[in-house]
Coordinates of C-alpha atoms in Angstrom, one line a residue:
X133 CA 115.3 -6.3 209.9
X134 CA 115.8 -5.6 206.1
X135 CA 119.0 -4.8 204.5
X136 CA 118.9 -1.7 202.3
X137 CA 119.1 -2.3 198.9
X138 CA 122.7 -0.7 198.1
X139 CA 124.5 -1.9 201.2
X140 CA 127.4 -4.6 200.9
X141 CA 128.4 -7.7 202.2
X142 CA 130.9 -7.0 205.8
X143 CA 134.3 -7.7 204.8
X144 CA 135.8 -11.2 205.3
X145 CA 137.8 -11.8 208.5
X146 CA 140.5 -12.5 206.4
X147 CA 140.4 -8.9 204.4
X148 CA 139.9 -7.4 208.3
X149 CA 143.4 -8.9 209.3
X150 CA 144.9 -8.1 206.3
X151 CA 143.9 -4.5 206.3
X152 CA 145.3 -4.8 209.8
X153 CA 148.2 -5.9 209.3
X154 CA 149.4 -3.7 206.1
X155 CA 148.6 -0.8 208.3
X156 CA 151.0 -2.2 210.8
X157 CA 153.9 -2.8 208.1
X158 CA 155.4 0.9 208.3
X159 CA 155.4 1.0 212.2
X160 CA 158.8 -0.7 212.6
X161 CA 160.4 1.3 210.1
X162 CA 158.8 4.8 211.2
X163 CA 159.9 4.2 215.0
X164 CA 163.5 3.7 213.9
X165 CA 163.2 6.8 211.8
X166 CA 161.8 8.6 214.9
X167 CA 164.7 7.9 216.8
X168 CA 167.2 8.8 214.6
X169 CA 165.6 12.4 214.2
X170 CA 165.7 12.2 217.9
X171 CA 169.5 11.5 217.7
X172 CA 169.6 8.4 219.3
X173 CA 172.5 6.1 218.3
X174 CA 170.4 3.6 216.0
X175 CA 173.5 3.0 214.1
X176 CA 174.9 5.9 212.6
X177 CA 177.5 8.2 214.6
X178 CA 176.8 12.1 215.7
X179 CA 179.0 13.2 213.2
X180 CA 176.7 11.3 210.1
X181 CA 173.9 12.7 211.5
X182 CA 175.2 15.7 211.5
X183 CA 176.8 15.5 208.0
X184 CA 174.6 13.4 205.6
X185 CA 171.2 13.5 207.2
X186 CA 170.9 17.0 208.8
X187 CA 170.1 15.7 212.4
X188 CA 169.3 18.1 214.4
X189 CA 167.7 20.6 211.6
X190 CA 165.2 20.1 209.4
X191 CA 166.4 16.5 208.3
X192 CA 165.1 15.2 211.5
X193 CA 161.3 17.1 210.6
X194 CA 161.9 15.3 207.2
X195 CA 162.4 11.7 208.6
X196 CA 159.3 12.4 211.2
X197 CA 157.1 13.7 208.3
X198 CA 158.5 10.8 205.9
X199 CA 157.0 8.4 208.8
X200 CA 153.7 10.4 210.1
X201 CA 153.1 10.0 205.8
X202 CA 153.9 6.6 205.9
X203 CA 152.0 5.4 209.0
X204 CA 148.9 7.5 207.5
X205 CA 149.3 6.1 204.4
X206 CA 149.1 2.5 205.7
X207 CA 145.9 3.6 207.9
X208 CA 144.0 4.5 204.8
X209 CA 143.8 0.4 204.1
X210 CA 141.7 -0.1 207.1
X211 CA 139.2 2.1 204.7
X212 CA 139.1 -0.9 202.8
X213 CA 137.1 -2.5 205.4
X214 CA 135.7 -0.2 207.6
X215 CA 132.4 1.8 207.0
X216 CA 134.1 4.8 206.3
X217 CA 135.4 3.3 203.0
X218 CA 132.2 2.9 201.8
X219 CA 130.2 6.6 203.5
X220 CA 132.5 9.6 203.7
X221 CA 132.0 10.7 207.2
X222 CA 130.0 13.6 207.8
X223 CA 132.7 15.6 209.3
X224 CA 134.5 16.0 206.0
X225 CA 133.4 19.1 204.1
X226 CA 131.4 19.2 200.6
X227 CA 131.3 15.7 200.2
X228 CA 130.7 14.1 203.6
X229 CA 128.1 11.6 203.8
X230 CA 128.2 10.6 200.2
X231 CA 128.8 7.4 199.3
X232 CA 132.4 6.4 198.1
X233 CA 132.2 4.5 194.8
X234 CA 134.1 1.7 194.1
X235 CA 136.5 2.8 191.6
X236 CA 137.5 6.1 193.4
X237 CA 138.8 3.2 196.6
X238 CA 140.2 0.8 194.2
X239 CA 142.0 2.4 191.2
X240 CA 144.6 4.5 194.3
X241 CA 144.3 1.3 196.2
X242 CA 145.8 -0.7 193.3
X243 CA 148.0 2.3 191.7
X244 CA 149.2 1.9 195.6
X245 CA 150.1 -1.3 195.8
X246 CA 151.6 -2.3 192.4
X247 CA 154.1 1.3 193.2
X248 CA 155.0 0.0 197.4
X249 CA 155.7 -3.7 196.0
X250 CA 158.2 -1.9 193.4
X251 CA 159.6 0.2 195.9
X252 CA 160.0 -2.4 198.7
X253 CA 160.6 -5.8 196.7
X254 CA 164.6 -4.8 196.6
X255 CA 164.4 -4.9 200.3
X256 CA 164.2 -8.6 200.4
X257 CA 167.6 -8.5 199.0
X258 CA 169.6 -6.4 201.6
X259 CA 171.7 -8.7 203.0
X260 CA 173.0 -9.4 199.9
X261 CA 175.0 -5.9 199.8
X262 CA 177.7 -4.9 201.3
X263 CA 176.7 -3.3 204.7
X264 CA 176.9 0.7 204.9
X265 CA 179.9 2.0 205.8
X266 CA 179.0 4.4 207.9
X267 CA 176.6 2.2 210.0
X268 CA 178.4 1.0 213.2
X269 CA 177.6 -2.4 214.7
X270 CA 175.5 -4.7 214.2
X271 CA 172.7 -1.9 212.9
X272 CA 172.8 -3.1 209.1
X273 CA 170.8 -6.5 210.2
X274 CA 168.6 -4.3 212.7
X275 CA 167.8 -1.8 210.2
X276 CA 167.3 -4.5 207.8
X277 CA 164.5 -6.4 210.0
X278 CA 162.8 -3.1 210.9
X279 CA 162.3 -2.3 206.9
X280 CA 161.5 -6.1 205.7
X281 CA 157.6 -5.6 207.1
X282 CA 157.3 -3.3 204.1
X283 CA 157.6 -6.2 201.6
X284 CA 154.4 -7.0 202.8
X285 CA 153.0 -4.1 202.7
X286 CA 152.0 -3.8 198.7
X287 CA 150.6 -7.3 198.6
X288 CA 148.3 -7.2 201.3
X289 CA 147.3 -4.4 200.3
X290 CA 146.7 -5.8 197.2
X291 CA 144.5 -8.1 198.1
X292 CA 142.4 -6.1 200.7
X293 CA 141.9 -4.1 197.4
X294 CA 140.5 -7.5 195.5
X295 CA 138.1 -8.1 198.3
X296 CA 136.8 -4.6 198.3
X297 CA 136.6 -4.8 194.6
X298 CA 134.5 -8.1 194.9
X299 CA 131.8 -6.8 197.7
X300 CA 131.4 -3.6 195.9
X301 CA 131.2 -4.4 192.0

């Protein structure tokens, strides 16, 4: 069996796991979201809710969206590695079927990773500040675990984006 003359090298098993696990990285945070639009007591009383984040009402579609966005926008690494990074499926009008090329994957790909590594870097500091006040119990440490898996997220990302980058240049 030949190879055809424009197809690529498979992704490393390294990129694979990567791409896995950066998609993985807003899945902590987004289920804690989730169940505070769902009003359960993940640290903040009924009355904060209420007040500052608009829970019930449309504050709890906003934190569901914020992590359906999130969660989607972490899925779109595996593109980096699967076939459907490389061939727009055929179910997607006008251009399905065509073949992605290279720079339309990694210019967003990097643009995305250099802006989640400035937005989460600061995280790896949050138990240097004070705790919020109106969290009750221990929920400033939990809160802080479930969001430190998006430090991650930017750099391997980053370099999911490099090994693309090197099987497709």
């Amino acid at each position: 069996m030949t190879t055809p003359p424009n197809a690529t090298a498979p992704a490393p098993r390294w990129a694979i796991r990567a791409a896995h696990a950066a998609a993985l990285t807003a899945v902590p945070s987004g289920l804690w979201r989730i169940a505070l639009a769902f009003g359960l007591p993940v640290g903040y009383s009924a009355q904060v809710l209420r007040h500052d984040f608009h829970i019930p009402g449309w504050g709890a579609v906003y934190v569901i969206g914020l992590s359906v966005v999130s969660e989607a926008l972490a899925l779109l690494t595996l593109g980096l590695v699967q076939p459907w990074g490389e061939v727009v499926p055929r179910w997607i009008p006008v251009i399905g079927g065509r073949r992605v090329r290279p720079l339309a994957a990694v210019i967003p790909a990097t643009l995305g990773s250099l802006g989640l590594v400035w937005l989460w870097t600061s995280l790896l500091f949050w138990w240097n500040v004070e705790e919020h006040p109106a969290m009750v119990g221990p929920w400033h440490t939990i809160v802080g675990v479930l969001y430190l898996p998006l430090v991650l997220w930017g750099p391997l990302l980053a370099a999911v984006t490099v090994s693309y980058y090197r099987r497709h240049r």
